[in-house]
Short mmCIF file of C-alpha atoms and ligand atoms in Angstrom, two decimals:
data_model
loop_
_atom_site.label_atom_id
_atom_site.label_comp_id
_atom_site.label_asym_id
_atom_site.label_seq_id
_atom_site.Cartn_x
_atom_site.Cartn_y
_atom_site.Cartn_z
CA MET N 204 -14.25 279.77 -290.83
CA PRO N 205 -17.59 281.28 -291.01
CA ALA N 206 -19.00 283.79 -288.09
CA SER N 207 -20.94 282.62 -285.64
CA PRO N 208 -24.32 283.55 -285.14
CA THR N 209 -25.27 285.16 -281.88
CA PRO N 210 -27.54 282.99 -279.91
CA GLY N 211 -30.79 283.53 -278.79
CA ALA N 212 -34.35 283.32 -279.63
CA SER N 213 -33.88 282.98 -283.45
CA ALA N 214 -31.07 280.36 -282.77
CA PRO N 215 -32.68 276.68 -283.54
CA ARG N 216 -33.05 273.77 -281.47
CA ILE N 217 -30.79 271.38 -282.42
CA ALA N 218 -30.84 267.90 -280.86
CA ILE N 219 -28.16 265.66 -281.06
CA VAL N 220 -28.61 261.89 -281.15
CA GLY N 221 -25.70 259.88 -279.41
CA ALA N 222 -23.01 260.90 -277.52
CA GLY N 223 -20.19 259.00 -278.55
CA ILE N 224 -17.38 260.61 -280.55
CA GLY N 225 -19.48 262.26 -283.54
CA GLY N 226 -21.50 263.58 -280.85
CA LEU N 227 -19.68 264.68 -278.34
CA THR N 228 -17.32 266.47 -280.51
CA LEU N 229 -20.16 268.02 -282.81
CA ALA N 230 -21.75 269.53 -279.24
CA LEU N 231 -18.09 270.85 -278.45
CA GLU N 232 -17.92 272.69 -281.39
CA LEU N 233 -21.41 273.99 -281.67
CA ARG N 234 -21.48 275.29 -278.57
CA ARG N 235 -17.44 277.05 -279.28
CA ARG N 236 -19.65 278.21 -281.85
CA GLY N 237 -22.32 280.33 -279.57
CA LEU N 238 -25.27 277.16 -279.95
CA GLU N 239 -26.48 275.43 -277.31
CA PRO N 240 -27.35 271.71 -278.73
CA GLN N 241 -28.96 269.38 -276.54
CA VAL N 242 -27.32 265.67 -276.78
CA TYR N 243 -29.33 262.69 -276.01
CA ASP N 244 -27.23 258.91 -275.04
CA GLN N 245 -28.93 256.25 -274.19
CA ALA N 246 -26.12 254.55 -271.71
CA GLU N 247 -26.69 255.84 -268.19
CA GLU N 248 -22.89 256.45 -268.35
CA LEU N 249 -20.36 257.21 -270.79
CA ARG N 250 -18.37 254.55 -271.17
CA GLU N 251 -16.81 252.23 -273.58
CA VAL N 252 -14.64 249.20 -272.62
CA GLY N 253 -11.85 247.25 -274.02
CA ALA N 254 -11.20 248.77 -276.59
CA ALA N 255 -8.90 251.84 -278.22
CA VAL N 256 -8.88 254.29 -281.02
CA GLY N 257 -6.08 255.66 -283.45
CA LEU N 258 -6.92 259.45 -283.78
CA SER N 259 -4.89 260.35 -287.29
CA ALA N 260 -3.80 264.24 -288.14
CA ASN N 261 -7.03 264.84 -290.20
CA ALA N 262 -8.82 264.44 -286.97
CA VAL N 263 -6.01 265.53 -284.77
CA ARG N 264 -5.87 268.84 -285.83
CA PHE N 265 -9.35 269.74 -285.61
CA LEU N 266 -9.54 268.35 -282.29
CA HIS N 267 -5.90 270.71 -280.98
CA GLU N 268 -6.66 273.77 -283.68
CA ARG N 269 -11.10 274.23 -282.69
CA LEU N 270 -11.33 272.58 -279.62
CA GLY N 271 -8.21 273.15 -277.68
CA LEU N 272 -7.92 269.43 -276.36
CA ALA N 273 -4.29 269.09 -277.56
CA GLU N 274 -2.71 269.46 -273.87
CA GLY N 275 -5.66 266.61 -272.56
CA LEU N 276 -4.88 264.42 -275.68
CA ALA N 277 -0.97 264.08 -275.38
CA ALA N 278 -1.84 263.89 -271.69
CA ARG N 279 -3.81 260.58 -272.03
CA SER N 280 -2.19 258.93 -275.61
CA THR N 281 0.90 257.90 -277.04
CA ALA N 282 1.61 258.56 -279.94
CA VAL N 283 2.50 256.09 -283.38
CA ASP N 284 6.21 256.01 -284.65
CA ALA N 285 6.13 254.14 -287.22
CA LEU N 286 4.03 252.04 -289.73
CA VAL N 287 4.74 248.44 -290.12
CA PHE N 288 3.35 245.35 -292.19
CA ARG N 289 4.97 242.12 -291.25
CA ASP N 290 4.25 238.27 -292.61
CA GLY N 291 2.03 236.64 -290.06
CA HIS N 292 3.03 233.40 -290.17
CA THR N 293 7.34 234.47 -290.42
CA GLY N 294 7.74 237.84 -288.95
CA ALA N 295 9.79 239.07 -292.01
CA VAL N 296 8.81 242.94 -292.21
CA LEU N 297 6.94 243.23 -295.66
CA GLY N 298 7.41 247.30 -294.95
CA ARG N 299 7.97 250.22 -292.68
CA VAL N 300 7.26 253.97 -292.87
CA ASP N 301 8.35 256.30 -289.93
CA SER N 302 5.37 258.08 -288.69
CA GLY N 303 6.64 259.96 -285.78
CA ALA N 304 8.90 262.78 -286.35
CA ASP N 305 8.58 262.69 -290.33
CA TYR N 306 5.02 262.62 -289.80
CA GLN N 307 4.21 265.24 -286.92
CA ARG N 308 6.87 266.96 -289.34
CA ARG N 309 4.54 266.67 -292.42
CA TYR N 310 0.84 267.37 -290.75
CA GLY N 311 1.82 268.96 -287.32
CA THR N 312 0.18 266.34 -285.21
CA PRO N 313 1.08 262.86 -283.59
CA TRP N 314 -0.57 259.89 -285.10
CA TYR N 315 -2.17 258.49 -281.88
CA GLY N 316 -3.21 255.06 -280.00
CA ILE N 317 -6.07 256.26 -277.22
CA HIS N 318 -8.33 253.81 -274.95
CA ARG N 319 -11.80 254.60 -275.63
CA ALA N 320 -12.64 255.51 -272.36
CA ASP N 321 -9.63 258.14 -272.17
CA PHE N 322 -10.54 259.71 -275.44
CA GLN N 323 -14.27 260.23 -274.08
CA GLN N 324 -13.24 261.41 -270.99
CA VAL N 325 -11.05 264.30 -272.53
CA LEU N 326 -14.49 265.09 -274.50
CA ALA N 327 -17.04 265.01 -272.00
CA GLY N 328 -14.34 266.64 -269.50
CA ALA N 329 -14.08 269.69 -272.35
CA LEU N 330 -18.24 269.46 -272.37
CA GLN N 331 -18.41 269.77 -268.40
CA GLY N 332 -22.19 267.91 -268.86
CA ALA N 333 -23.58 271.19 -270.75
CA GLY N 334 -26.65 270.22 -272.94
CA LEU N 335 -26.31 266.41 -272.06
CA HIS N 336 -28.70 263.93 -271.03
CA LEU N 337 -27.66 260.60 -270.03
CA GLY N 338 -30.03 257.22 -270.36
CA HIS N 339 -32.57 258.61 -272.92
CA ARG N 340 -32.91 255.99 -275.42
CA LEU N 341 -34.46 257.45 -278.20
CA GLU N 342 -37.22 255.21 -279.42
CA ARG N 343 -39.45 256.89 -281.84
CA LEU N 344 -38.80 260.40 -284.05
CA ASP N 345 -42.35 262.46 -285.07
CA ASP N 346 -40.73 264.77 -287.93
CA ASP N 347 -44.28 265.61 -289.64
CA GLY N 348 -45.60 268.60 -287.25
CA ALA N 349 -43.91 272.93 -286.70
CA ALA N 350 -41.14 270.64 -284.82
CA ALA N 351 -39.50 266.97 -285.01
CA VAL N 352 -40.73 265.47 -281.53
CA LEU N 353 -38.12 263.01 -280.17
CA HIS N 354 -39.82 260.43 -277.53
CA PHE N 355 -37.08 258.15 -275.55
CA ALA N 356 -37.97 254.93 -273.93
CA ASN N 357 -37.71 257.13 -270.13
CA GLY N 358 -40.57 259.04 -270.92
CA ALA N 359 -38.67 261.93 -271.83
CA VAL N 360 -39.96 263.78 -274.89
CA ALA N 361 -38.23 266.97 -276.77
CA GLU N 362 -38.69 269.07 -279.86
CA ALA N 363 -36.19 270.53 -282.03
CA ASP N 364 -35.70 272.61 -285.26
CA ILE N 365 -32.80 270.58 -286.10
CA VAL N 366 -31.66 266.32 -285.27
CA ILE N 367 -28.25 264.79 -285.93
CA GLY N 368 -28.26 261.24 -286.11
CA ALA N 369 -24.77 260.68 -284.28
CA ASP N 370 -26.08 257.14 -283.04
CA GLY N 371 -23.54 254.99 -284.61
CA ALA N 372 -23.23 252.02 -286.95
CA ARG N 373 -26.92 250.77 -285.91
CA SER N 374 -28.46 254.15 -286.20
CA MET N 375 -32.12 253.84 -285.86
CA LEU N 376 -32.15 257.42 -287.62
CA ARG N 377 -30.57 256.23 -290.90
CA THR N 378 -33.26 253.47 -290.93
CA HIS N 379 -35.41 256.71 -290.86
CA VAL N 380 -33.61 258.32 -293.45
CA VAL N 381 -33.06 255.54 -295.91
CA GLY N 382 -36.20 253.39 -295.09
CA TYR N 383 -34.84 250.23 -294.43
CA ASP N 384 -31.80 248.46 -292.44
CA ASP N 385 -29.07 248.76 -294.98
CA ALA N 386 -26.42 247.21 -292.82
CA GLN N 387 -23.97 244.68 -294.55
CA PHE N 388 -21.58 242.22 -293.35
CA SER N 389 -18.23 242.71 -294.78
CA GLY N 390 -16.97 239.14 -294.83
CA CYS N 391 -14.48 239.56 -291.70
CA PHE N 392 -15.13 239.14 -288.01
CA GLY N 393 -12.72 239.98 -285.43
CA PHE N 394 -11.82 239.95 -281.51
CA ARG N 395 -10.58 243.31 -279.89
CA GLY N 396 -7.87 243.33 -276.40
CA ILE N 397 -5.93 245.11 -274.71
CA VAL N 398 -2.37 243.76 -273.01
CA ASP N 399 -0.44 244.48 -270.95
CA GLY N 400 3.15 245.26 -271.79
CA ASP N 401 4.73 242.51 -269.08
CA ALA N 402 2.68 239.61 -271.63
CA ILE N 403 4.36 241.10 -275.17
CA ALA N 404 8.07 241.70 -273.68
CA GLY N 405 9.39 240.01 -276.71
CA LEU N 406 7.24 242.01 -279.48
CA PRO N 407 9.27 243.22 -281.98
CA ASP N 408 8.60 247.42 -283.11
CA PRO N 409 6.11 247.70 -279.76
CA ALA N 410 6.33 251.86 -280.44
CA ALA N 411 4.41 250.89 -284.10
CA LEU N 412 1.33 250.25 -285.32
CA GLN N 413 2.01 247.22 -286.56
CA PHE N 414 -0.18 245.16 -288.90
CA TRP N 415 0.76 241.20 -288.96
CA ILE N 416 -1.06 239.52 -292.24
CA GLY N 417 -1.46 236.35 -294.07
CA PRO N 418 -4.36 234.70 -296.07
CA THR N 419 -6.86 233.60 -293.46
CA GLY N 420 -6.78 237.06 -291.58
CA HIS N 421 -4.68 239.71 -289.99
CA LEU N 422 -3.62 241.70 -286.58
CA LEU N 423 -3.51 244.97 -285.81
CA HIS N 424 -2.40 246.32 -283.05
CA TYR N 425 -0.83 249.62 -281.76
CA PRO N 426 0.19 251.06 -278.16
CA ILE N 427 -2.11 252.79 -275.66
CA GLY N 428 0.75 254.05 -273.13
CA GLU N 429 1.65 252.41 -269.70
CA GLY N 430 3.18 249.29 -272.23
CA ARG N 431 -0.65 248.90 -273.23
CA GLN N 432 -1.16 247.62 -276.41
CA ASN N 433 -4.80 247.81 -278.39
CA PHE N 434 -5.31 244.62 -280.98
CA LEU N 435 -7.93 243.85 -283.25
CA LEU N 436 -7.49 240.38 -284.51
CA VAL N 437 -9.58 240.02 -287.93
CA ARG N 438 -10.77 236.53 -289.52
CA ARG N 439 -12.12 236.11 -292.94
CA HIS N 440 -15.83 234.46 -292.51
CA GLN N 441 -17.03 232.44 -295.99
CA GLY N 442 -21.08 233.41 -296.32
CA PRO N 443 -23.57 235.67 -294.30
CA TRP N 444 -23.68 236.54 -290.99
CA THR N 445 -26.15 234.12 -289.31
CA ALA N 446 -25.41 234.47 -285.72
CA PRO N 447 -27.76 236.70 -283.58
CA GLY N 448 -26.28 240.00 -283.43
CA TRP N 449 -23.22 242.06 -284.27
CA VAL N 450 -21.13 240.90 -281.02
CA THR N 451 -21.70 237.36 -280.21
CA PRO N 452 -19.75 235.22 -277.23
CA ALA N 453 -16.74 233.85 -279.06
CA GLU N 454 -15.71 230.05 -276.94
CA PRO N 455 -13.05 230.50 -274.60
CA GLY N 456 -9.51 230.32 -276.30
CA GLU N 457 -11.57 230.84 -279.69
CA HIS N 458 -8.69 233.32 -281.06
CA LEU N 459 -6.08 231.17 -280.20
CA SER N 460 -7.42 228.38 -282.03
CA LEU N 461 -8.25 230.38 -285.32
CA PHE N 462 -4.44 231.77 -284.99
CA ALA N 463 -2.90 228.92 -283.81
CA ASP N 464 0.26 228.15 -286.53
CA TRP N 465 0.31 231.76 -286.27
CA HIS N 466 3.95 233.88 -285.66
CA PRO N 467 4.88 233.60 -281.72
CA ALA N 468 4.62 237.13 -281.64
CA VAL N 469 0.90 237.11 -282.23
CA ARG N 470 0.36 234.09 -280.45
CA ALA N 471 1.75 236.13 -277.10
CA MET N 472 -0.29 239.45 -278.21
CA ILE N 473 -3.81 237.18 -278.63
CA GLY N 474 -3.08 235.37 -275.95
CA GLY N 475 -2.60 238.37 -273.16
CA ALA N 476 -6.49 239.30 -273.11
CA PRO N 477 -9.46 236.89 -273.56
CA ALA N 478 -10.96 237.95 -276.39
CA ASP N 479 -14.55 236.89 -275.39
CA GLN N 480 -16.27 238.59 -277.72
CA ARG N 481 -16.94 237.99 -281.32
CA TRP N 482 -17.23 241.14 -283.48
CA ALA N 483 -18.92 240.54 -287.03
CA LEU N 484 -17.50 243.81 -289.42
CA PHE N 485 -20.64 245.54 -290.48
CA GLU N 486 -20.57 248.34 -292.94
CA ARG N 487 -23.17 250.37 -294.70
CA PRO N 488 -23.34 251.43 -298.51
CA PRO N 489 -22.17 254.89 -299.50
CA LEU N 490 -25.59 257.06 -299.10
CA HIS N 491 -26.36 259.49 -301.95
CA GLN N 492 -28.83 261.30 -299.17
CA TRP N 493 -28.02 262.01 -295.54
CA SER N 494 -31.28 264.14 -294.72
CA ARG N 495 -34.97 263.23 -294.61
CA GLY N 496 -37.30 265.65 -292.71
CA ARG N 497 -35.33 267.36 -289.96
CA VAL N 498 -32.82 264.60 -289.67
CA THR N 499 -29.35 264.68 -291.15
CA LEU N 500 -26.91 262.03 -290.16
CA LEU N 501 -22.88 262.26 -289.18
CA GLY N 502 -20.27 259.14 -288.60
CA ASP N 503 -21.52 256.08 -288.92
CA ALA N 504 -24.90 256.55 -289.10
CA ALA N 505 -24.30 258.49 -292.44
CA HIS N 506 -21.22 256.18 -293.77
CA ALA N 507 -20.20 253.04 -291.38
CA MET N 508 -17.03 251.46 -292.56
CA VAL N 509 -14.92 248.29 -291.41
CA PRO N 510 -11.73 249.46 -289.26
CA HIS N 511 -8.95 248.40 -291.67
CA HIS N 512 -8.13 252.32 -292.37
CA GLY N 513 -8.94 253.12 -288.74
CA GLN N 514 -11.38 255.78 -289.87
CA GLY N 515 -14.48 255.14 -288.95
CA ALA N 516 -13.53 258.01 -285.77
CA ASN N 517 -11.66 260.50 -287.63
CA GLN N 518 -14.27 260.61 -290.25
CA SER N 519 -17.06 261.74 -287.78
CA ILE N 520 -14.53 263.85 -286.63
CA GLU N 521 -14.07 265.30 -290.02
CA ASP N 522 -18.02 265.42 -290.20
CA VAL N 523 -18.54 267.44 -287.40
CA MET N 524 -16.02 270.27 -288.73
CA VAL N 525 -18.00 270.34 -291.98
CA LEU N 526 -21.26 269.83 -290.44
CA ALA N 527 -20.79 273.09 -287.70
CA ASP N 528 -18.87 275.21 -290.57
CA CYS N 529 -22.42 274.60 -293.05
CA LEU N 530 -24.57 275.36 -290.33
CA ILE N 531 -22.92 278.28 -288.55
CA GLU N 532 -22.74 280.08 -292.30
CA SER N 533 -26.50 279.00 -293.13
CA LEU N 534 -27.14 280.56 -289.53
CA ALA N 535 -25.00 283.63 -290.20
CA ASP N 536 -25.95 284.64 -293.83
CA GLY N 537 -29.32 283.79 -293.38
CA SER N 538 -29.67 280.46 -296.42
CA GLY N 539 -31.15 278.05 -293.90
CA TRP N 540 -30.27 275.29 -292.52
CA GLU N 541 -31.96 273.21 -295.92
CA ARG N 542 -29.32 274.84 -297.76
CA GLY N 543 -26.27 274.37 -295.11
CA ARG N 544 -26.86 270.98 -295.41
CA GLN N 545 -26.83 270.34 -298.64
CA LYS N 546 -23.49 271.66 -298.98
CA TYR N 547 -22.58 269.38 -295.86
CA GLN N 548 -23.41 266.60 -297.62
CA GLN N 549 -22.00 267.91 -301.30
CA ARG N 550 -18.67 268.17 -299.50
CA ARG N 551 -18.26 264.94 -297.38
CA LEU N 552 -19.92 262.28 -300.13
CA ALA N 553 -16.93 262.00 -301.97
CA ARG N 554 -14.50 261.52 -299.06
CA THR N 555 -16.33 259.41 -297.39
CA ARG N 556 -17.68 256.81 -299.96
CA ARG N 557 -13.62 256.58 -300.92
CA VAL N 558 -12.43 256.49 -297.59
CA GLN N 559 -15.15 253.40 -297.00
CA ILE N 560 -14.49 251.33 -300.23
CA ALA N 561 -10.46 252.04 -299.60
CA SER N 562 -11.55 250.50 -296.22
CA HIS N 563 -13.21 247.61 -297.61
CA THR N 564 -10.77 246.63 -299.93
CA VAL N 565 -7.48 246.46 -297.33
CA ALA N 566 -9.17 243.29 -295.99
CA ASP N 567 -8.64 241.87 -299.53
CA VAL N 568 -5.20 243.15 -300.07
CA LEU N 569 -3.99 242.06 -296.75
CA HIS N 570 -5.78 238.30 -297.54
CA GLN N 571 -4.28 237.90 -300.54
CA ALA N 572 -3.35 234.22 -301.06
CA PRO N 573 0.68 233.12 -302.00
CA GLY N 574 0.85 233.77 -305.53
CA PRO N 575 1.93 236.98 -308.41
CA LEU N 576 -0.87 239.37 -306.59
CA ALA N 577 0.66 238.70 -302.95
CA GLU N 578 4.23 239.30 -304.52
CA ARG N 579 2.78 242.48 -305.89
CA ARG N 580 1.50 243.28 -302.90
CA ASP N 581 4.39 243.09 -300.99
CA ALA N 582 6.68 244.99 -303.54
CA ARG N 583 4.73 247.24 -303.32
CA LEU N 584 4.58 247.61 -298.92
CA ALA N 585 8.51 247.50 -299.67
CA ALA N 586 8.61 250.88 -302.76
CA PRO N 587 9.88 254.08 -301.42
CA GLY N 588 6.45 256.34 -301.61
CA PHE N 589 4.16 254.16 -300.14
CA TRP N 590 2.67 256.78 -297.63
CA ASP N 591 2.29 259.31 -300.37
CA ARG N 592 0.90 256.83 -302.58
CA HIS N 593 -1.91 254.71 -300.50
CA LEU N 594 -2.59 256.99 -297.25
CA ASP N 595 -1.48 260.73 -297.21
CA TRP N 596 -4.79 261.08 -298.98
CA ILE N 597 -6.07 260.07 -295.84
CA HIS N 598 -4.22 260.93 -293.20
CA GLY N 599 -3.32 264.88 -294.73
CA TYR N 600 -6.73 265.59 -295.85
CA VAL N 601 -8.09 269.04 -294.55
CA ALA N 602 -11.59 268.64 -294.24
CA ASP N 603 -12.77 272.62 -293.89
CA ALA N 604 -10.53 273.33 -296.51
CA GLY N 605 -13.35 272.45 -298.99
CA GLU N 606 -12.22 270.17 -301.47
CA ALA N 607 -9.18 267.72 -301.03
CA GLN N 608 -6.26 269.12 -299.80
CA SER N 609 -3.40 267.39 -298.51
CA SER N 610 -1.57 269.55 -295.44
CA SER N 611 1.71 267.87 -296.08
CA GLY N 612 1.42 269.84 -299.49
CA ASN N 613 1.09 267.23 -301.75
CA GLN N 614 -1.19 266.06 -304.09
CA PRO N 615 -4.33 263.92 -303.11
CA SER N 616 -3.27 260.42 -304.86
CA SER N 617 -5.23 258.33 -306.18
CA GLY N 618 -5.71 256.02 -303.13
CA LYS N 619 -5.26 252.88 -305.40
CA PRO N 620 -5.49 249.57 -303.65
CA LEU N 621 -2.06 248.21 -302.97
CA ALA N 622 -2.73 245.17 -305.40
CA THR N 623 -3.72 247.26 -308.31
C1 FAD G 183 -14.04 246.56 -284.10
C2 FAD G 183 -13.52 247.92 -283.96
C3 FAD G 183 -12.26 248.73 -284.27
C4 FAD G 183 -12.18 250.33 -284.74
N1 FAD G 183 -11.44 250.63 -284.57
C5 FAD G 183 -11.42 252.17 -285.11
C6 FAD G 183 -9.70 252.82 -285.04
O1 FAD G 183 -8.62 252.31 -284.55
N2 FAD G 183 -10.08 254.02 -285.79
C7 FAD G 183 -11.42 254.73 -285.90
O2 FAD G 183 -11.06 255.97 -286.66
N3 FAD G 183 -12.29 253.99 -285.55
C8 FAD G 183 -12.54 252.98 -285.20
N4 FAD G 183 -13.50 252.02 -285.48
C9 FAD G 183 -14.61 253.39 -285.64
C10 FAD G 183 -15.62 253.89 -284.63
O3 FAD G 183 -15.28 253.11 -283.49
C11 FAD G 183 -16.57 254.44 -285.24
O4 FAD G 183 -16.12 254.91 -286.49
C12 FAD G 183 -16.89 255.34 -284.32
O5 FAD G 183 -17.17 255.17 -283.04
C13 FAD G 183 -17.85 256.63 -285.20
O6 FAD G 183 -18.41 257.43 -284.12
P1 FAD G 183 -20.12 257.72 -283.98
O7 FAD G 183 -19.96 258.99 -283.25
O8 FAD G 183 -20.57 257.86 -285.51
O9 FAD G 183 -20.48 256.58 -283.57
P2 FAD G 183 -20.53 256.11 -281.91
O10 FAD G 183 -19.47 256.17 -281.62
O11 FAD G 183 -20.60 254.75 -282.36
O12 FAD G 183 -21.34 256.58 -280.84
C14 FAD G 183 -22.91 256.31 -281.44
C15 FAD G 183 -23.48 256.48 -279.76
O13 FAD G 183 -25.06 256.45 -280.27
C16 FAD G 183 -25.49 256.06 -278.79
N5 FAD G 183 -27.08 255.47 -279.22
C17 FAD G 183 -27.07 254.25 -280.09
N6 FAD G 183 -28.47 254.89 -280.28
C18 FAD G 183 -29.19 255.05 -279.93
C19 FAD G 183 -30.89 256.04 -279.71
N7 FAD G 183 -31.49 254.88 -280.57
N8 FAD G 183 -30.90 256.57 -278.69
C20 FAD G 183 -29.69 257.06 -277.82
N9 FAD G 183 -28.45 257.10 -278.13
C21 FAD G 183 -28.11 256.44 -279.20
C22 FAD G 183 -24.54 254.82 -278.71
O14 FAD G 183 -25.07 254.49 -276.98
C23 FAD G 183 -23.21 255.84 -278.33
O15 FAD G 183 -23.09 256.32 -277.69
C24 FAD G 183 -13.75 250.92 -284.95
C25 FAD G 183 -14.79 250.17 -284.79
C26 FAD G 183 -14.85 248.79 -284.42
C27 FAD G 183 -16.01 247.92 -285.09
#
């Protein structure tokens, strides 16, 4: 890890727009390294209701080793003990991999399920409000003078030498960098919910992260503690997304009627939460350039992806490690942020592009109609070595080692889609 600069008059003024998972994590890491970034978020308070996030070893090791959050995370999250694939109609197990003791042995951390509000509290608790400005929605950025000038909806104005766009999948700073809004509908929408243990007493493998799959969609769920399960129910959608907005109100019971003929455990799970919003799953095409003027993108703003590999937040955290190292190094050796951010981009482009594409492919593979391709997929799910072939390259990646390296010692695999 490069040496930290001494903060002082020569330290750049850094504005991070967005206090989500990437923005908060970056603020913590930069403060730990002696810088004093200011973080601006449109929200009046940090809260994320009704959804959880899976944190895999490629991100957890950073939260443990650099940010010292092991205790806080362990207290608020639940370790997933297996990855299980089932037929969504019959419930038959198609594939199972231990991801408890074996995962910990390989990667040195658990694979966690955690409520987003709990995760934000762990991060915000560590930051203790330092440089955090809530109720600041960025409306306009002037970037043609001696400094970037940020204009917020509440009338506040701030200047910065470096602006990090961590403003999420609907990022306005991405539009600033790209020149237009390039969001693409992925062909799937979803319903999210958190269910209490009482509603799902008969659920098989409650400590596992499970996919229940079928030709029209899939259910993904995992434990997040206190007997609760977080679920994401995904449904395919033909044609463009014409509803006004990415998140729209759902009809009461709509998610139940769409999956009426699925396995009773699936119906029990999705019947345990109102799921009153429809989430269109949008993604962004991979970019060749993550910066323009003084703005550099991070997290979903740089590479919003569909959640089928559960990697959006984890990739944002990988970005943080690399961006922080490149920034600190460029300040310490005097090469400057222009050079530093080129290195950041070089080290992140191929990795994030690959995870984006793999995430998109997962849905096509899981939703394969009965036939030879589905049979090949099922054979792959059941075959020994499934994890090494298809998932080690994601979970075992050590972002701050520079090139792709697996902490398990395995060679990075091709990460081929299941059905090829
Ligand atoms: C249904 C679903 C399930 C998912 N499940 C997983 C999972 O299991 N694992 C995983 O790793 N990822 C998952 N993701 C993806 C994950 O949520 C994101 O990738 C992650 O939150 C990205 O972090 P971020 O910091 O880039 O953006 P965010 O966490 O979205 O934060 C962006 C922040 O920017 C703020 N902001 C936006 N615009 C402005 C503005 N103009 N001015 C000021 N502030 C602004 C927002 O208020 C927000 O706080 C899922 C996503 C979806 C939709």
